[in-house]
mmCIF file of C-alpha atoms and ligand atoms in Angstrom:
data_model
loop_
_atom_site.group_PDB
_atom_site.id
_atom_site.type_symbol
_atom_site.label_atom_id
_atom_site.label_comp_id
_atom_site.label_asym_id
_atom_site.label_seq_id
_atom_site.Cartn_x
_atom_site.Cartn_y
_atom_site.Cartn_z
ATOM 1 C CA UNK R 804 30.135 57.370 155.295
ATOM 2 C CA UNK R 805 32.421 59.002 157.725
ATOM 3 C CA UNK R 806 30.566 61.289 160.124
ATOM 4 C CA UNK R 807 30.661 65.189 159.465
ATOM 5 C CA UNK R 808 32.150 67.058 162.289
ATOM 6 C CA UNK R 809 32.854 70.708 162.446
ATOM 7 C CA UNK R 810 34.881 72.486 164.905
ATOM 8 C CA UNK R 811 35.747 75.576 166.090
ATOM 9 C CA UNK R 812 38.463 77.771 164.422
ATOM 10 C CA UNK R 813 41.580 76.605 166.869
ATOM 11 C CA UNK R 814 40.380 73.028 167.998
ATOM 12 C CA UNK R 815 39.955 72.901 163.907
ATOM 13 C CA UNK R 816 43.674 73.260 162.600
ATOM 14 C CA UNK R 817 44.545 71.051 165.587
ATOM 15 C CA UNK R 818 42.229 68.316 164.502
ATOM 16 C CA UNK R 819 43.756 68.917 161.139
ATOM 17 C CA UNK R 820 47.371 68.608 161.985
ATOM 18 C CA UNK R 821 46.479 65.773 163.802
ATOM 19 C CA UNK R 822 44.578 64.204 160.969
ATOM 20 C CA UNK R 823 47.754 64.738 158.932
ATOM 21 C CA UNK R 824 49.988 63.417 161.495
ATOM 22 C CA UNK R 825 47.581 60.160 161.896
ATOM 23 C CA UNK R 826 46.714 59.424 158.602
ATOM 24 C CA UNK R 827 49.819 58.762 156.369
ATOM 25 C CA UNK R 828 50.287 58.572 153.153
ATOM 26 C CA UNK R 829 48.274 62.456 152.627
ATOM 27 C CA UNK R 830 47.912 63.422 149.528
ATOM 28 C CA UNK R 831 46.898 67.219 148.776
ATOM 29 C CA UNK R 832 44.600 68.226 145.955
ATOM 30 C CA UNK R 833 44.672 72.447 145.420
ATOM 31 C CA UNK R 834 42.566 74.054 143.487
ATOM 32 C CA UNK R 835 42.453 77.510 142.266
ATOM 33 C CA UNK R 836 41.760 78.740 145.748
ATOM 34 C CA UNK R 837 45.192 77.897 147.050
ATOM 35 C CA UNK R 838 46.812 80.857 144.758
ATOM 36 C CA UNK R 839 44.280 83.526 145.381
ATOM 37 C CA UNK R 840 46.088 84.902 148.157
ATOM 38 C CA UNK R 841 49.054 85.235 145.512
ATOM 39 C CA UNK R 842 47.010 87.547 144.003
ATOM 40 C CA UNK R 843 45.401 85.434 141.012
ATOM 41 C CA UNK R 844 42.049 85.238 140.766
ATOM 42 C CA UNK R 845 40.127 81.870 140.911
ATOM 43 C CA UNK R 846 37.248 81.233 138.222
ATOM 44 C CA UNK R 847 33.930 80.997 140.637
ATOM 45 C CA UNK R 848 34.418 83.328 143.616
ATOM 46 C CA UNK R 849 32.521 86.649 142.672
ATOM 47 C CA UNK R 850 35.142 89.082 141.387
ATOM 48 C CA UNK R 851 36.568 85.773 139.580
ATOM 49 C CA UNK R 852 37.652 85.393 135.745
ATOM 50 C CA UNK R 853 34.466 83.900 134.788
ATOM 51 C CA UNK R 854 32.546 86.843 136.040
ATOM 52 C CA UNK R 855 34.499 88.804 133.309
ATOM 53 C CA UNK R 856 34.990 86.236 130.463
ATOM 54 C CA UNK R 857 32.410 83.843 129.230
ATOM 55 C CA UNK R 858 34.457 80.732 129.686
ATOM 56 C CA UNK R 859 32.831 79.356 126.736
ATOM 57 C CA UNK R 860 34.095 82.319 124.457
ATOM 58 C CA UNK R 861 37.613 81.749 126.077
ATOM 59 C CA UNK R 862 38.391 78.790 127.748
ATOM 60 C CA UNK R 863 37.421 76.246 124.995
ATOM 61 C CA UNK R 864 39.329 74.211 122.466
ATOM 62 C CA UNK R 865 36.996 75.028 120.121
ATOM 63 C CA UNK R 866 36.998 78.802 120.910
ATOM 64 C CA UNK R 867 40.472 78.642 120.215
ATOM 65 C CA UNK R 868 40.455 76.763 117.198
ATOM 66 C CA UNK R 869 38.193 79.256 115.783
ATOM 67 C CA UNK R 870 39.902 82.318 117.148
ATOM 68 C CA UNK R 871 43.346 81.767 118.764
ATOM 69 C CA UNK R 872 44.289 86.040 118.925
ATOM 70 C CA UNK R 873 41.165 86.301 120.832
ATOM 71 C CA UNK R 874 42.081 83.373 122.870
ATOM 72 C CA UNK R 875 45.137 85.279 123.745
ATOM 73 C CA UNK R 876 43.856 88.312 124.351
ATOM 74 C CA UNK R 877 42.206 86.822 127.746
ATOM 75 C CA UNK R 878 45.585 84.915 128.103
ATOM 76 C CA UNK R 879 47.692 87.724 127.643
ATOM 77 C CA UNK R 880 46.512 89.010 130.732
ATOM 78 C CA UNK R 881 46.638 86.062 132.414
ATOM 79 C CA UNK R 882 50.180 85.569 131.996
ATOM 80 C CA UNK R 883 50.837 89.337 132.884
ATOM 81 C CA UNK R 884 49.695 88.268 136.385
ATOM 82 C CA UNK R 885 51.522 84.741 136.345
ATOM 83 C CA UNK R 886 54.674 86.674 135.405
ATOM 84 C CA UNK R 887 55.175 88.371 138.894
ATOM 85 C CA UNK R 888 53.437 86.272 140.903
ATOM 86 C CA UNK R 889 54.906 84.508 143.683
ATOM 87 C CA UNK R 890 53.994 82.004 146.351
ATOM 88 C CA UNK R 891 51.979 82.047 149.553
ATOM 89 C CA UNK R 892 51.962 81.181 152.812
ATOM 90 C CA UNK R 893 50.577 77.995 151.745
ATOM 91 C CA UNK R 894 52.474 76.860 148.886
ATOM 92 C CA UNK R 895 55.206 77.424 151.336
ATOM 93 C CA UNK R 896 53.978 75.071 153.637
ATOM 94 C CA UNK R 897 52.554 72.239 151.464
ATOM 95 C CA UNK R 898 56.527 72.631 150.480
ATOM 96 C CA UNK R 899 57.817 72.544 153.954
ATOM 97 C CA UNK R 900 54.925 69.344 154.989
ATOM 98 C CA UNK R 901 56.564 67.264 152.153
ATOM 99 C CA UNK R 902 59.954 67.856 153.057
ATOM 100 C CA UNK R 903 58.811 67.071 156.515
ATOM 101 C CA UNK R 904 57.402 63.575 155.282
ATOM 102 C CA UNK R 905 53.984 64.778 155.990
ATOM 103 C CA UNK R 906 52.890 65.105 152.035
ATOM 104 C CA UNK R 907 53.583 62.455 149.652
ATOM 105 C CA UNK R 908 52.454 64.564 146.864
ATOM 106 C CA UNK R 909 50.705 67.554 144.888
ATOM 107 C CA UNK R 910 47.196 67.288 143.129
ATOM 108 C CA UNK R 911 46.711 70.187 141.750
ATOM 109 C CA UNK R 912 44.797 71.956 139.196
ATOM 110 C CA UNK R 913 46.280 75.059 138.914
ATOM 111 C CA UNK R 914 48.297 76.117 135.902
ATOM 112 C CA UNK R 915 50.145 79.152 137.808
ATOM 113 C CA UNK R 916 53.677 76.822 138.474
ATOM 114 C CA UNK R 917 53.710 77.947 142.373
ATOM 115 C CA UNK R 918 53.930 74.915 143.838
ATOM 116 C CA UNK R 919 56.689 74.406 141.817
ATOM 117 C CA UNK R 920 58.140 77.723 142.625
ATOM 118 C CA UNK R 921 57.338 76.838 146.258
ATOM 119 C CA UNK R 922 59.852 73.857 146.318
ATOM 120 C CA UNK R 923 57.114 70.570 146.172
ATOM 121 C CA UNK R 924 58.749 68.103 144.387
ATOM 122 C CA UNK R 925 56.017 65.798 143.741
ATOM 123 C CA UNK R 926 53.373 67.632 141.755
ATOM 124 C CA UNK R 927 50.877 66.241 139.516
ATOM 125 C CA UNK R 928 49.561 68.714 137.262
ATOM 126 C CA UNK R 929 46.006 67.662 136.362
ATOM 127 C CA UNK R 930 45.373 70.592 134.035
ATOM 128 C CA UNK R 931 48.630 71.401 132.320
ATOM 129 C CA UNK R 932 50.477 74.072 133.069
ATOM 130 C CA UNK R 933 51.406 77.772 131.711
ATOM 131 C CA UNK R 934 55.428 76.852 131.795
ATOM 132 C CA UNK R 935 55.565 75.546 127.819
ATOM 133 C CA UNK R 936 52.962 76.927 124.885
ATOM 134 C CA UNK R 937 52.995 74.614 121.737
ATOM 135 C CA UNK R 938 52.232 74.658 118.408
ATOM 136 C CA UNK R 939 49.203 72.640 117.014
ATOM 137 C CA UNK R 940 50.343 72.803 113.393
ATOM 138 C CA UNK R 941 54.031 71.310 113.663
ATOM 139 C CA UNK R 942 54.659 70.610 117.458
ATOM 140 C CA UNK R 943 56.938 73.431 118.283
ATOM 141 C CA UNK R 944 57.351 74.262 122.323
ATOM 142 C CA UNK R 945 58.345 77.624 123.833
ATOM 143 C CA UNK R 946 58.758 78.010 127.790
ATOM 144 C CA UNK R 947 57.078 80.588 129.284
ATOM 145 C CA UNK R 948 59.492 83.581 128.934
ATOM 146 C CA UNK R 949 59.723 82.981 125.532
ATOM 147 C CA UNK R 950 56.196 83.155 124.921
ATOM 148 C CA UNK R 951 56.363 86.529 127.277
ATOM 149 C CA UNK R 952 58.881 88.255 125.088
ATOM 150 C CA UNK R 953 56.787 87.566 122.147
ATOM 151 C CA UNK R 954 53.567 88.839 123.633
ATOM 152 C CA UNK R 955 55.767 92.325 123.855
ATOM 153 C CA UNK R 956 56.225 92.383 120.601
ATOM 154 C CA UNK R 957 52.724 91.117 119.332
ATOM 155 C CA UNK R 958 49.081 90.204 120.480
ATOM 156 C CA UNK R 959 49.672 86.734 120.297
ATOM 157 C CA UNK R 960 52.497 84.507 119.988
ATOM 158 C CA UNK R 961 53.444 82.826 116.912
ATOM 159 C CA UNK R 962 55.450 79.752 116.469
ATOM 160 C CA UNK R 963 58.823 80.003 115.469
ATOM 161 C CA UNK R 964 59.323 77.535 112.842
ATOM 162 C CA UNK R 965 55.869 77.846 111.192
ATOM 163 C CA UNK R 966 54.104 80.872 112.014
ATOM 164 C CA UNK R 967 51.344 79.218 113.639
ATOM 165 C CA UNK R 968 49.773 80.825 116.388
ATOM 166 C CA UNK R 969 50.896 78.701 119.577
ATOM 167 C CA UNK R 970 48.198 77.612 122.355
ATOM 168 C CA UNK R 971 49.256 77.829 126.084
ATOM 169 C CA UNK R 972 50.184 74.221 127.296
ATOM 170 C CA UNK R 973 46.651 74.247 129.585
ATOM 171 C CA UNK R 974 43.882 72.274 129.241
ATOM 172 C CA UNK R 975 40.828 74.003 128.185
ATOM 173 C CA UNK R 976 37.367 72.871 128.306
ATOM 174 C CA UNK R 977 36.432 70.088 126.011
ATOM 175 C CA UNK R 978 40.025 68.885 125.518
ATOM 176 C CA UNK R 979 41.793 65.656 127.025
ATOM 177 C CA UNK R 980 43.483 65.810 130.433
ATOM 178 C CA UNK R 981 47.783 64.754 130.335
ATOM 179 C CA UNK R 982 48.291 61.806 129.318
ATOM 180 C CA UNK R 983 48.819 59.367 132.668
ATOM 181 C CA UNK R 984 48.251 62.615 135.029
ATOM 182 C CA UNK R 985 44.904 61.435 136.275
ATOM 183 C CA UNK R 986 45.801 57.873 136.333
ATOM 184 C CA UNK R 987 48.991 58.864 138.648
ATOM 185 C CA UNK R 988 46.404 61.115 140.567
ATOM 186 C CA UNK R 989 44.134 58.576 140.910
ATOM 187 C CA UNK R 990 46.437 55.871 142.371
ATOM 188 C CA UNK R 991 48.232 58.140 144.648
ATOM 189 C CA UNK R 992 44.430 59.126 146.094
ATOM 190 C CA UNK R 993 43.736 55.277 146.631
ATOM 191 C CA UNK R 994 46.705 54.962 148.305
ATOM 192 C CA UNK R 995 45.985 58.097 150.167
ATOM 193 C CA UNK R 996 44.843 57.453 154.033
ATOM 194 C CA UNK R 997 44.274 61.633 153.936
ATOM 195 C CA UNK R 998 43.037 63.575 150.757
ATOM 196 C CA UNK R 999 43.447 67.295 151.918
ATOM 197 C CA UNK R 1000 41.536 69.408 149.503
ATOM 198 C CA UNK R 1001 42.540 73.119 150.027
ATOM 199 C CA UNK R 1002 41.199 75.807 147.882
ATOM 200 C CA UNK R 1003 38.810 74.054 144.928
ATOM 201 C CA UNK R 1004 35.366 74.504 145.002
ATOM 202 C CA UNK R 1005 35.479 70.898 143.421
ATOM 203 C CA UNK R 1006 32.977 70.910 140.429
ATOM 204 C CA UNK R 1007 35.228 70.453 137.857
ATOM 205 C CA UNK R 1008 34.808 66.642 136.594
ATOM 206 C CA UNK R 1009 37.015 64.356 136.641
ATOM 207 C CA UNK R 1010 39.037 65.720 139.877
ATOM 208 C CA UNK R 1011 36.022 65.302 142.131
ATOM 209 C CA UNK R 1012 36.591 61.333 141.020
ATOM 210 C CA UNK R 1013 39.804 61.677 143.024
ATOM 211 C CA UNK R 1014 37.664 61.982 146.489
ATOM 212 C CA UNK R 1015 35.886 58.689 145.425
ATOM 213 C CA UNK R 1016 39.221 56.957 145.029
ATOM 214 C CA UNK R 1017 40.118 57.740 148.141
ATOM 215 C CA UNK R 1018 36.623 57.354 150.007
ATOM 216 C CA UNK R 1019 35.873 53.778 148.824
ATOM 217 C CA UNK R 1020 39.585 52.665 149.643
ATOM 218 C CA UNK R 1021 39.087 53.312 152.931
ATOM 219 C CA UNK R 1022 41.051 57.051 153.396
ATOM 220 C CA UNK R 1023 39.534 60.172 155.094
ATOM 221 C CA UNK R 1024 38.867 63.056 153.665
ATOM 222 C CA UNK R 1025 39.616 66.928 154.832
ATOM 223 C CA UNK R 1026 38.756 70.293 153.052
ATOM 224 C CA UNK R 1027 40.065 73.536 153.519
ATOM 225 C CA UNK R 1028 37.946 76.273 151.545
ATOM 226 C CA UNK R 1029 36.594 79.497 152.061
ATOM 227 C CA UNK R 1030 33.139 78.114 150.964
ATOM 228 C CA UNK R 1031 31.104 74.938 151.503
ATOM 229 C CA UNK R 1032 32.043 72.595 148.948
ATOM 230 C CA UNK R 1033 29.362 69.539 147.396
ATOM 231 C CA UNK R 1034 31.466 67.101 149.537
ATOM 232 C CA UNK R 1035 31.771 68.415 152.984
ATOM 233 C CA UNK R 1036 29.176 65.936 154.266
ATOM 234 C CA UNK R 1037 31.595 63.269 153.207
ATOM 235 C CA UNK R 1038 34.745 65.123 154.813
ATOM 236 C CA UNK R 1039 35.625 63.889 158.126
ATOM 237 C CA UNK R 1040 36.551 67.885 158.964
ATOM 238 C CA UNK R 1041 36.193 70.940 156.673
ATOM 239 C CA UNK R 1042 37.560 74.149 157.656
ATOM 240 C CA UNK R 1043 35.521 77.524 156.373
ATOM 241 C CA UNK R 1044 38.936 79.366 156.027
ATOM 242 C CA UNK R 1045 42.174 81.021 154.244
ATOM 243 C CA UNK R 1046 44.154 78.790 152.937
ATOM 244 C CA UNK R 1047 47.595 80.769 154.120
ATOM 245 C CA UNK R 1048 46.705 81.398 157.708
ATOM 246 C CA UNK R 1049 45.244 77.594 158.067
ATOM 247 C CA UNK R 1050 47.890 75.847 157.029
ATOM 248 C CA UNK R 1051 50.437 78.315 158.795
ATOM 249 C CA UNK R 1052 48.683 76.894 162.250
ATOM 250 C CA UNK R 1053 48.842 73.676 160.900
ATOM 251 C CA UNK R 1054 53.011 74.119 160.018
ATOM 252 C CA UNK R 1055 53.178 75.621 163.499
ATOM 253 C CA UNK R 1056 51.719 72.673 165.009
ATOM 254 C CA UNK R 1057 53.649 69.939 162.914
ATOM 255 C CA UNK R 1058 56.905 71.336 161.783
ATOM 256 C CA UNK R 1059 59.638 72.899 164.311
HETATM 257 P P1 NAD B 666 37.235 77.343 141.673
HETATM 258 O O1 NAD B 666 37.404 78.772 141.257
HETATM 259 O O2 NAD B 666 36.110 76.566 141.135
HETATM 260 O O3 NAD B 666 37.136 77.284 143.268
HETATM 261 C C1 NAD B 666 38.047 77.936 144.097
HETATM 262 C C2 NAD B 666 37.560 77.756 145.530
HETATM 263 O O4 NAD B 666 38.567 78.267 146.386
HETATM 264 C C3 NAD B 666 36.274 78.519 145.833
HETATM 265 O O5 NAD B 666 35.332 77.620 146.381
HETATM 266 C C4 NAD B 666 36.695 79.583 146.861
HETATM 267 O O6 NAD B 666 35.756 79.748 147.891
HETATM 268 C C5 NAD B 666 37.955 78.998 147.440
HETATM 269 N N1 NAD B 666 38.951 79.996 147.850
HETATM 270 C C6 NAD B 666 39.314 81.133 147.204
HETATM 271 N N2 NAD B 666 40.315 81.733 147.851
HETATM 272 C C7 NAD B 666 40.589 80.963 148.940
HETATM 273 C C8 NAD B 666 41.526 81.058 149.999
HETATM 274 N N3 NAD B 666 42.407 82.058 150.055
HETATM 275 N N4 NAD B 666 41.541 80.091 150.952
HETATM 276 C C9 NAD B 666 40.643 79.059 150.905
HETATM 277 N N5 NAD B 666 39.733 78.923 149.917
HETATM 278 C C10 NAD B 666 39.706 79.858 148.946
HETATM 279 O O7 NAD B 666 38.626 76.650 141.376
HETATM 280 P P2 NAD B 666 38.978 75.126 141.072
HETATM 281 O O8 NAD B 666 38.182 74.226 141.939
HETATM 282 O O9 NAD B 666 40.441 75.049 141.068
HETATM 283 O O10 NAD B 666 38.464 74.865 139.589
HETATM 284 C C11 NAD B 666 38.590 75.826 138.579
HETATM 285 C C12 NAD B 666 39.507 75.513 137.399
HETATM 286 O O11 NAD B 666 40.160 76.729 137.163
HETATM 287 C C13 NAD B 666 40.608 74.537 137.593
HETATM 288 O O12 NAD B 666 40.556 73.693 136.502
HETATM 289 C C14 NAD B 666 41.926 75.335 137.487
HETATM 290 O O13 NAD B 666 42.791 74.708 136.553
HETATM 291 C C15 NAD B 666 41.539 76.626 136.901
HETATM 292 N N6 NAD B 666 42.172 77.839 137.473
HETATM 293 C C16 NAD B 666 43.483 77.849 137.817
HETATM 294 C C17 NAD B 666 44.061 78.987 138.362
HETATM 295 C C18 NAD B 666 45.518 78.949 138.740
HETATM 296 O O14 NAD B 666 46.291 78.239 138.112
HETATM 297 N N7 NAD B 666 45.904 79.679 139.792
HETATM 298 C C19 NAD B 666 43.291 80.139 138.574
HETATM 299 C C20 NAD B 666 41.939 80.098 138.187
HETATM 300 C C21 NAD B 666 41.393 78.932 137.652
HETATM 301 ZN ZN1 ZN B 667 54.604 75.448 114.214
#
């Protein structure tokens, strides 16, 4: 078990970009943490979603199954935010450190598209995304404006071909993950001599899986989040911080 070491604010993002820097291939796993300062709320920070909606009334298959318009109700709102959002200071740089050959790829769990919007290129989206909504009856997609337009018009969208009410191409609670998204996850974590964590308070099963993949192959592990985290004994640095102003320090130190 590596050794737990803390450090002071600077001397921290130092160690970090040096971590990064010495330990190649990194691969980054975000959570919802890494799009708060974007302005959308994560699910277990007080002031969150869940402290609003009872994820089990709105974040289930099941709920959904048994009462899609309400479903949508919470996701109408949702995508309200998603609409305008954009990307922070450290989507920006996760961008910039892989076109820098710093980060091989994108973990995330976020459904918001902004490291997408950000520029990464390699992003493995764990838990779906909000870009397509599809219908469970006959298959149908729609892309995210689409599915914008028609919450204009009505509480919920339907699906164009058979009337169905579609279901946001996430993956709620109680419903399989992508198909090969956590087995590419998995093997890029093995491979990884650096898993950065930034912004997840990891206790969503299976992601946390992804720090044993990388543990027991021999890689290091470093976490940037505002608050302590199950794992940080096992991290060989955690940071207690903003994700946008650490990794800015980090760019500064890395990138010219
Ligand atoms: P979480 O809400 O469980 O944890 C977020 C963590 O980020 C918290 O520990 C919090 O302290 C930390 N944090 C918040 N703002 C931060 C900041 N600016 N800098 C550093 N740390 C910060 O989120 P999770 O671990 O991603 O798991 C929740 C699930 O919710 C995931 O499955 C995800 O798909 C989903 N989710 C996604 C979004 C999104 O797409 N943006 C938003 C909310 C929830
Ligand atoms: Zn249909």
């Amino acid at each position: 078990m590596p050794g737990t070491r803390r450090y002071k604010s600077g001397m921290s993002v130092e160690r970090l970009a040096a971590l990064i820097s010495d330990h190649q291939p990194c691969v980054v796993l975000t959570g919802a943490g890494v799009s708060t300062e974007s302005g959308i709320p994560d699910f277990r920070s007080p002031g969150g979603i869940w402290a609003r909606y009872d994820p089990m009334e709105y974040a289930t298959i099941e709920a959904f199954r048994r009462d899609p318009a309400k479903v949508w109700d919470f996701y109408a709102r949702r995508f309200e935010v998603l609409e305008n959002a954009q990307p922070n200071a450290a989507h920006h740089v996760l961008a910039a450190l892989e076109r820098g050959g710093y980060v091989e790829a994108i973990v995330t769990q976020n459904v918001d598209r902004l490291h997408e919007l950000a520029g990464s290129q390699n992003v493995i989206e764990v838990h779906g995304s909000i870009r397509t909504s599809s219908c469970l009856a006959c298959g149908e997609r729609a892309t995210f404006d689409e599915v914008v337009a028609m919450l204009e018009r009505a509480p919920a969208p339907s699906c164009p071909r058979c009337g169905s009410i579609m279901k946001p191409d996430v993956v709620m609670f109680g419903e399989l993950l992508p198909e090969g998204a956590i087995e590419r996850a998995s093997e890029l974590a093995r491979r990884a001599r650096l898993l950065l964590v930034v912004g997840s308070s990891l206790n969503v099963y299976p992601i946390a899986d992804l720090l044993q993949d990388t543990l027991l192959a021999g890689g290091k592990l470093a976490i940037v989040n505002r608050e302590s985290t199950p794992y940080d004994e096992l991290a060989e640095l955690t940071i207690r911080a903003s994700a946008g102003e650490t990794l800015s320090h980090v760019a500064r130190r890395l990138l010219v």
